[in-house]
Short mmCIF file of C-alpha atoms in Angstrom, two decimals:
data_model
loop_
_atom_site.label_atom_id
_atom_site.label_comp_id
_atom_site.label_asym_id
_atom_site.label_seq_id
_atom_site.Cartn_x
_atom_site.Cartn_y
_atom_site.Cartn_z
CA UNK J 25 17.15 -5.29 1.39
CA UNK J 26 18.34 -8.72 0.13
CA UNK J 27 16.78 -12.00 0.05
CA UNK J 28 19.77 -14.04 1.48
CA UNK J 29 17.64 -17.46 1.77
CA UNK J 30 18.96 -20.34 0.61
CA UNK J 31 16.75 -23.10 -1.29
CA UNK J 32 17.88 -25.89 1.67
CA UNK J 33 15.25 -27.57 3.59
CA UNK J 34 12.31 -25.27 2.56
CA UNK J 35 12.83 -26.22 -1.23
CA UNK J 36 13.07 -29.99 -0.51
CA UNK J 37 10.27 -29.96 1.72
CA UNK J 38 8.28 -28.71 -1.17
CA UNK J 39 9.52 -30.75 -3.56
CA UNK J 40 8.28 -33.46 -1.55
CA UNK J 41 4.74 -31.89 -1.33
CA UNK J 42 4.79 -31.42 -5.02
CA UNK J 43 5.37 -34.88 -5.54
CA UNK J 44 2.65 -35.64 -3.23
CA UNK J 45 0.10 -33.87 -5.44
CA UNK J 46 -1.72 -33.20 -2.17
CA UNK J 47 -3.11 -30.03 -2.83
CA UNK J 48 -4.04 -29.39 1.34
CA UNK J 49 -0.45 -29.97 1.78
CA UNK J 50 0.85 -27.21 -1.15
CA UNK J 51 -1.70 -25.04 0.69
CA UNK J 52 -0.05 -25.32 4.42
CA UNK J 53 3.20 -24.93 2.81
CA UNK J 54 3.11 -21.72 0.57
CA UNK J 55 0.21 -20.08 2.88
CA UNK J 56 2.87 -18.70 5.15
CA UNK J 57 4.25 -16.56 2.09
CA UNK J 58 1.09 -14.68 1.59
CA UNK J 59 1.20 -11.83 3.30
CA UNK J 60 4.84 -10.65 2.37
CA UNK J 61 3.30 -11.16 -1.85
CA UNK J 62 0.31 -8.92 -1.05
CA UNK J 63 2.51 -5.99 0.37
CA UNK J 64 4.48 -7.13 -3.08
CA UNK J 65 1.54 -7.12 -5.04
CA UNK J 66 0.39 -3.76 -3.23
CA UNK J 67 3.72 -2.32 -4.33
CA UNK J 68 3.23 -2.91 -8.00
CA UNK J 69 -0.46 -1.93 -8.21
CA UNK J 70 -1.17 0.54 -5.42
CA UNK J 71 -4.53 -1.38 -4.96
CA UNK J 72 -5.59 -3.76 -1.59
CA UNK J 73 -8.14 -5.31 -3.20
CA UNK J 74 -6.37 -5.80 -6.71
CA UNK J 75 -3.17 -7.01 -4.30
CA UNK J 76 -5.61 -9.78 -2.59
CA UNK J 77 -6.86 -10.85 -6.17
CA UNK J 78 -3.35 -11.40 -7.73
CA UNK J 79 -2.24 -13.14 -4.34
CA UNK J 80 -4.87 -15.49 -4.90
CA UNK J 81 -3.81 -15.84 -8.49
CA UNK J 82 -0.05 -16.31 -7.43
CA UNK J 83 -1.18 -19.46 -5.65
CA UNK J 84 -3.38 -20.58 -8.21
CA UNK J 85 -0.59 -20.20 -10.62
CA UNK J 86 1.76 -22.14 -8.14
CA UNK J 87 -0.53 -25.22 -7.83
CA UNK J 88 -0.67 -25.37 -11.93
CA UNK J 89 2.79 -24.82 -12.07
CA UNK J 90 4.05 -27.02 -9.11
CA UNK J 91 6.14 -29.39 -11.34
CA UNK J 92 8.30 -26.61 -12.71
CA UNK J 93 9.56 -26.21 -9.43
CA UNK J 94 12.67 -28.09 -9.05
CA UNK J 95 14.38 -27.00 -6.00
CA UNK J 96 16.98 -24.66 -7.95
CA UNK J 97 15.71 -21.39 -6.20
CA UNK J 98 14.35 -20.94 -2.77
CA UNK J 99 10.48 -21.81 -2.84
CA UNK J 100 9.90 -17.53 -1.70
CA UNK J 101 11.99 -16.67 -4.71
CA UNK J 102 9.97 -18.96 -7.13
CA UNK J 103 6.39 -17.27 -5.71
CA UNK J 104 7.75 -14.02 -6.20
CA UNK J 105 8.37 -14.89 -9.67
CA UNK J 106 5.07 -16.00 -10.35
CA UNK J 107 3.49 -13.06 -8.27
CA UNK J 108 5.47 -10.52 -10.31
CA UNK J 109 4.64 -11.52 -13.94
CA UNK J 110 0.79 -12.46 -12.71
CA UNK J 111 0.80 -8.43 -11.75
CA UNK J 112 2.67 -7.61 -15.28
CA UNK J 113 -0.36 -9.70 -16.94
CA UNK J 114 -2.99 -7.42 -14.84
CA UNK J 115 -1.37 -4.31 -15.46
CA UNK J 116 -1.12 -5.35 -19.66
CA UNK J 117 -4.70 -5.86 -19.59
CA UNK J 118 -5.94 -2.88 -17.29
CA UNK J 119 -4.73 -0.09 -19.83
CA UNK J 120 -6.73 2.16 -17.31
CA UNK J 121 -3.76 1.71 -14.85
CA UNK J 122 -1.18 3.43 -17.17
CA UNK J 123 -0.80 6.58 -15.95
CA UNK J 124 -1.05 9.85 -18.55
CA UNK J 125 -1.28 12.26 -15.97
CA UNK J 126 -0.13 12.59 -11.95
CA UNK J 127 -2.88 10.93 -10.55
CA UNK J 128 -3.62 7.67 -9.15
CA UNK J 129 -6.99 7.50 -8.79
CA UNK J 130 -7.11 3.35 -8.44
CA UNK J 131 -4.90 4.07 -4.88
CA UNK J 132 -6.17 2.46 -1.49
CA UNK J 133 -4.68 2.48 1.86
CA UNK J 134 -3.05 -0.74 3.18
CA UNK J 135 -3.88 -1.78 6.35
CA UNK J 136 -0.86 -2.25 8.63
CA UNK J 137 -2.52 -5.59 10.23
CA UNK J 138 -2.04 -7.24 7.11
CA UNK J 139 2.18 -6.24 6.56
CA UNK J 140 4.37 -9.29 7.60
CA UNK J 141 4.87 -10.57 10.90
CA UNK J 142 8.11 -12.13 9.73
CA UNK J 143 10.73 -9.34 11.30
CA UNK J 144 12.80 -9.54 8.14
CA UNK J 145 9.98 -9.02 6.09
CA UNK J 146 8.54 -5.92 8.05
CA UNK J 147 11.41 -3.82 7.84
CA UNK J 148 10.99 -4.06 4.06
CA UNK J 149 7.61 -3.39 4.16
CA UNK J 150 7.93 -0.75 6.68
CA UNK J 151 9.99 1.08 4.64
CA UNK J 152 8.41 1.23 1.47
CA UNK J 153 5.00 0.95 2.40
CA UNK J 154 4.47 5.22 2.70
CA UNK J 155 2.02 6.54 0.21
CA UNK J 156 4.26 8.80 -1.67
CA UNK J 157 6.50 5.95 -2.26
CA UNK J 158 3.75 3.37 -3.48
CA UNK J 159 2.58 6.61 -5.82
CA UNK J 160 6.12 7.08 -7.39
CA UNK J 161 5.96 3.39 -8.10
CA UNK J 162 2.95 3.68 -10.43
CA UNK J 163 4.84 6.44 -12.45
CA UNK J 164 7.28 3.76 -13.69
CA UNK J 165 6.30 1.69 -16.70
CA UNK J 166 5.09 -2.06 -15.55
CA UNK J 167 8.65 -3.57 -16.62
CA UNK J 168 10.39 -0.93 -14.94
CA UNK J 169 8.22 -1.04 -11.93
CA UNK J 170 9.08 -4.89 -11.32
CA UNK J 171 12.75 -4.69 -12.16
CA UNK J 172 12.83 -1.46 -9.42
CA UNK J 173 10.64 -3.81 -6.92
CA UNK J 174 12.78 -6.37 -7.27
CA UNK J 175 16.04 -4.82 -7.35
CA UNK J 176 15.75 -2.34 -5.00
CA UNK J 177 13.30 -3.25 -2.52
CA UNK J 178 14.04 -6.71 -2.27
CA UNK J 179 17.54 -6.73 -2.83
CA UNK J 180 17.51 -9.27 -5.71
CA UNK J 181 20.70 -9.57 -8.19
CA UNK J 182 20.52 -8.68 -11.75
CA UNK J 183 20.93 -12.09 -12.73
CA UNK J 184 18.15 -13.30 -10.70
CA UNK J 185 15.67 -10.21 -11.53
CA UNK J 186 16.48 -10.89 -15.54
CA UNK J 187 15.87 -14.80 -15.51
CA UNK J 188 12.57 -14.04 -13.37
CA UNK J 189 11.19 -11.68 -15.97
CA UNK J 190 12.99 -13.26 -18.68
CA UNK J 191 15.23 -10.19 -19.83
CA UNK J 192 18.72 -9.64 -20.24
CA UNK J 193 21.11 -8.16 -17.30
CA UNK J 194 21.86 -5.51 -19.52
CA UNK J 195 18.08 -4.81 -19.51
CA UNK J 196 17.54 -5.00 -16.46
CA UNK J 197 20.49 -2.37 -15.28
CA UNK J 198 19.11 -0.09 -18.16
CA UNK J 199 16.06 -0.18 -16.57
CA UNK J 200 16.83 0.21 -12.50
CA UNK J 201 18.85 3.28 -14.08
CA UNK J 202 16.02 4.85 -15.53
CA UNK J 203 13.44 3.80 -12.78
CA UNK J 204 16.00 5.75 -9.74
CA UNK J 205 15.87 8.82 -12.32
CA UNK J 206 12.13 8.60 -11.83
CA UNK J 207 12.00 7.92 -8.09
CA UNK J 208 14.00 10.66 -7.42
CA UNK J 209 12.29 13.29 -9.46
CA UNK J 210 8.78 11.84 -7.99
CA UNK J 211 9.63 11.40 -4.45
CA UNK J 212 9.78 14.78 -2.41
CA UNK J 213 12.29 16.00 -0.35
CA UNK J 214 13.36 13.70 2.54
CA UNK J 215 11.07 11.36 1.77
CA UNK J 216 14.07 8.74 1.08
CA UNK J 217 14.32 8.05 4.77
CA UNK J 218 11.25 5.26 5.41
CA UNK J 219 9.81 5.66 8.77
CA UNK J 220 10.18 2.98 11.48
CA UNK J 221 7.44 1.13 13.16
CA UNK J 222 6.56 3.65 16.04
CA UNK J 223 4.53 6.94 15.58
CA UNK J 224 6.24 9.89 16.81
CA UNK J 225 4.44 12.39 19.53
CA UNK J 226 4.33 14.54 17.46
CA UNK J 227 2.18 12.32 14.68
CA UNK J 228 0.61 11.13 18.12
CA UNK J 229 -0.47 14.34 19.14
CA UNK J 230 -1.73 15.87 15.85
CA UNK J 231 -3.73 12.95 14.97
CA UNK J 232 -5.46 12.96 17.93
CA UNK J 233 -5.85 17.16 17.26
CA UNK J 234 -7.26 16.46 14.21
CA UNK J 235 -9.79 14.00 15.80
CA UNK J 236 -10.66 16.24 18.72
CA UNK J 237 -11.44 19.27 16.27
CA UNK J 238 -13.51 17.50 14.31
CA UNK J 239 -15.88 16.67 17.18
CA UNK J 240 -15.75 20.33 18.46
CA UNK J 241 -16.72 21.27 14.44
CA UNK J 242 -14.00 23.66 15.68
CA UNK J 243 -12.78 25.04 11.97
CA UNK J 244 -10.30 27.45 13.36
CA UNK J 245 -8.42 24.42 15.42
CA UNK J 246 -8.55 22.20 12.22
CA UNK J 247 -7.18 25.07 10.40
CA UNK J 248 -4.37 25.82 12.48
CA UNK J 249 -3.17 21.77 12.65
CA UNK J 250 -2.57 22.45 8.60
CA UNK J 251 0.26 23.72 6.68
CA UNK J 252 0.01 26.49 4.63
CA UNK J 253 1.49 24.52 1.85
CA UNK J 254 -0.90 21.59 2.33
CA UNK J 255 -0.96 19.04 -0.19
CA UNK J 256 -4.53 17.41 -0.46
CA UNK J 257 -5.99 14.54 -1.97
CA UNK J 258 -9.66 12.90 -1.48
CA UNK J 259 -9.38 9.41 -3.16
CA UNK J 260 -11.08 8.64 -6.00
CA UNK J 261 -11.76 11.95 -6.76
CA UNK J 262 -9.20 13.37 -9.22
CA UNK J 263 -6.81 16.26 -8.18
CA UNK J 264 -4.10 17.02 -6.19
CA UNK J 265 -3.69 20.57 -4.67
CA UNK J 266 -1.23 22.55 -3.08
CA UNK J 267 -3.50 25.15 -0.38
CA UNK J 268 -3.75 26.98 2.44
CA UNK J 269 -4.98 25.93 5.57
CA UNK J 270 -8.03 28.34 5.09
CA UNK J 271 -8.68 27.42 1.69
CA UNK J 272 -8.89 23.61 2.81
CA UNK J 273 -11.32 23.92 5.55
CA UNK J 274 -13.25 26.51 3.22
CA UNK J 275 -13.56 24.13 0.74
CA UNK J 276 -14.23 20.80 2.86
CA UNK J 277 -17.45 23.39 4.34
CA UNK J 278 -18.68 24.48 1.03
CA UNK J 279 -18.51 20.78 -0.03
CA UNK J 280 -21.10 20.15 3.12
CA UNK J 281 -18.64 18.97 5.77
CA UNK J 282 -18.95 20.63 9.27
CA UNK J 283 -22.76 21.28 8.19
CA UNK J 284 -26.03 19.98 9.32
CA UNK J 285 -26.14 16.75 8.78
CA UNK J 286 -22.47 16.49 8.66
CA UNK J 287 -21.37 17.78 11.88
CA UNK J 288 -21.66 14.77 14.33
CA UNK J 289 -18.49 13.15 14.63
CA UNK J 290 -16.40 10.67 16.02
CA UNK J 291 -13.32 9.45 15.70
CA UNK J 292 -10.03 6.96 16.50
CA UNK J 293 -6.47 7.28 15.72
CA UNK J 294 -5.12 4.52 13.53
CA UNK J 295 -2.26 3.96 11.19
CA UNK J 296 -2.18 2.64 7.50
CA UNK J 297 0.75 2.18 5.31
CA UNK J 298 3.19 2.87 8.24
CA UNK J 299 1.86 6.51 8.58
CA UNK J 300 -0.75 7.99 11.11
CA UNK J 301 -4.29 7.82 10.12
CA UNK J 302 -7.72 9.38 11.78
CA UNK J 303 -10.55 6.89 11.08
CA UNK J 304 -13.43 9.46 10.77
CA UNK J 305 -17.26 8.33 11.93
CA UNK J 306 -20.16 10.71 10.93
CA UNK J 307 -23.94 10.34 12.56
CA UNK J 308 -26.57 11.91 10.39
CA UNK J 309 -29.82 12.87 12.35
CA UNK J 310 -32.01 9.63 11.30
CA UNK J 311 -29.06 7.29 12.43
CA UNK J 312 -28.37 6.38 15.94
CA UNK J 313 -25.09 5.21 14.96
CA UNK J 314 -22.13 6.97 13.80
CA UNK J 315 -20.93 4.69 10.79
CA UNK J 316 -17.48 4.76 9.34
CA UNK J 317 -17.11 7.72 6.86
CA UNK J 318 -13.35 8.18 5.51
CA UNK J 319 -10.02 7.63 6.76
CA UNK J 320 -7.37 10.54 6.39
CA UNK J 321 -3.97 9.48 6.18
CA UNK J 322 -1.12 12.32 7.44
CA UNK J 323 2.18 13.54 6.78
CA UNK J 324 3.68 15.36 9.58
CA UNK J 325 5.86 17.57 9.40
CA UNK J 326 7.16 20.02 12.46
CA UNK J 327 3.86 19.50 14.19
CA UNK J 328 1.82 20.28 11.50
CA UNK J 329 0.24 17.86 8.79
CA UNK J 330 1.97 18.78 5.67
CA UNK J 331 0.01 15.84 3.82
CA UNK J 332 -3.45 14.76 3.71
CA UNK J 333 -4.86 12.00 1.38
CA UNK J 334 -8.50 11.36 2.01
CA UNK J 335 -9.89 7.36 1.72
CA UNK J 336 -13.98 6.46 1.33
CA UNK J 337 -13.79 4.05 4.09
CA UNK J 338 -17.57 2.61 3.26
CA UNK J 339 -17.48 -0.89 2.62
CA UNK J 340 -14.16 -1.75 3.25
CA UNK J 341 -14.43 -4.29 6.12
CA UNK J 342 -10.53 -5.42 5.35
CA UNK J 343 -9.31 -2.20 6.51
CA UNK J 344 -10.24 -3.81 10.05
CA UNK J 345 -12.04 -0.48 11.26
CA UNK J 346 -15.13 -0.93 13.14
CA UNK J 347 -17.79 0.09 11.09
CA UNK J 348 -19.72 1.92 13.95
CA UNK J 349 -19.10 4.02 16.74
#
């Protein structure tokens, strides 16, 4: 993807707003970039709530630095530069975000309803928003991460990337080469063909069958949906495991699921990170309603669930899901 927009009228309008010193006009002009900037911060940080915070930090920094905008680049480019450096500052302070093993325990799902509405940006988002891609990016050191996202996701030229990160073009080229090697090693087979917006018939059918198996407490039916080399993780708990279908279901049961008090399920099909997902609702004996409990993000291959990443969905209204059914 390329950032082909020219400074043009957009920059001229913003320069006029800067000269006016009107914070309301400033917010009106910059706000339309919020969704794409938030997706950018999410790629850098893999956490929806942090991405929200850093997007807001980007707008605060932009307001304070507004006099530095001279119209030599597009407003969008200027904002991306600020957002990228805000994320790098965050990562510098948060040493817990430097990976020492393969786990990304701070990973959160990204609600599809918050993806950019602009068609060009929507295409960029859906090609590079799947969980496997986001996790792979987290294994890059922060500067490599920024170079990779700016160069290979946004399509910025090396010179513009170097200017944004205050690096030399040679340093950017070297960092990108190293980042690409890491990404190729981290992404499973066939994961470079990023999905379109719509779920396939197979994916819709598997999600619905997964929900119905929960609602019936049908453990055999649930196991039948899983591949024998299922990759499973339940965040924020540590550990992504490769397991058989039977062992996966047995593990869920031994953990208390599908037993008395955790056996009255409802579910709705949804999507997050442009991937099929099941939002699961649980009703406990003392509660008259089914309450949002977890969201299972699925990768479906040949009609079966090849990867299942579960997230605690309680207390996360930003998912855009009804709290009760």
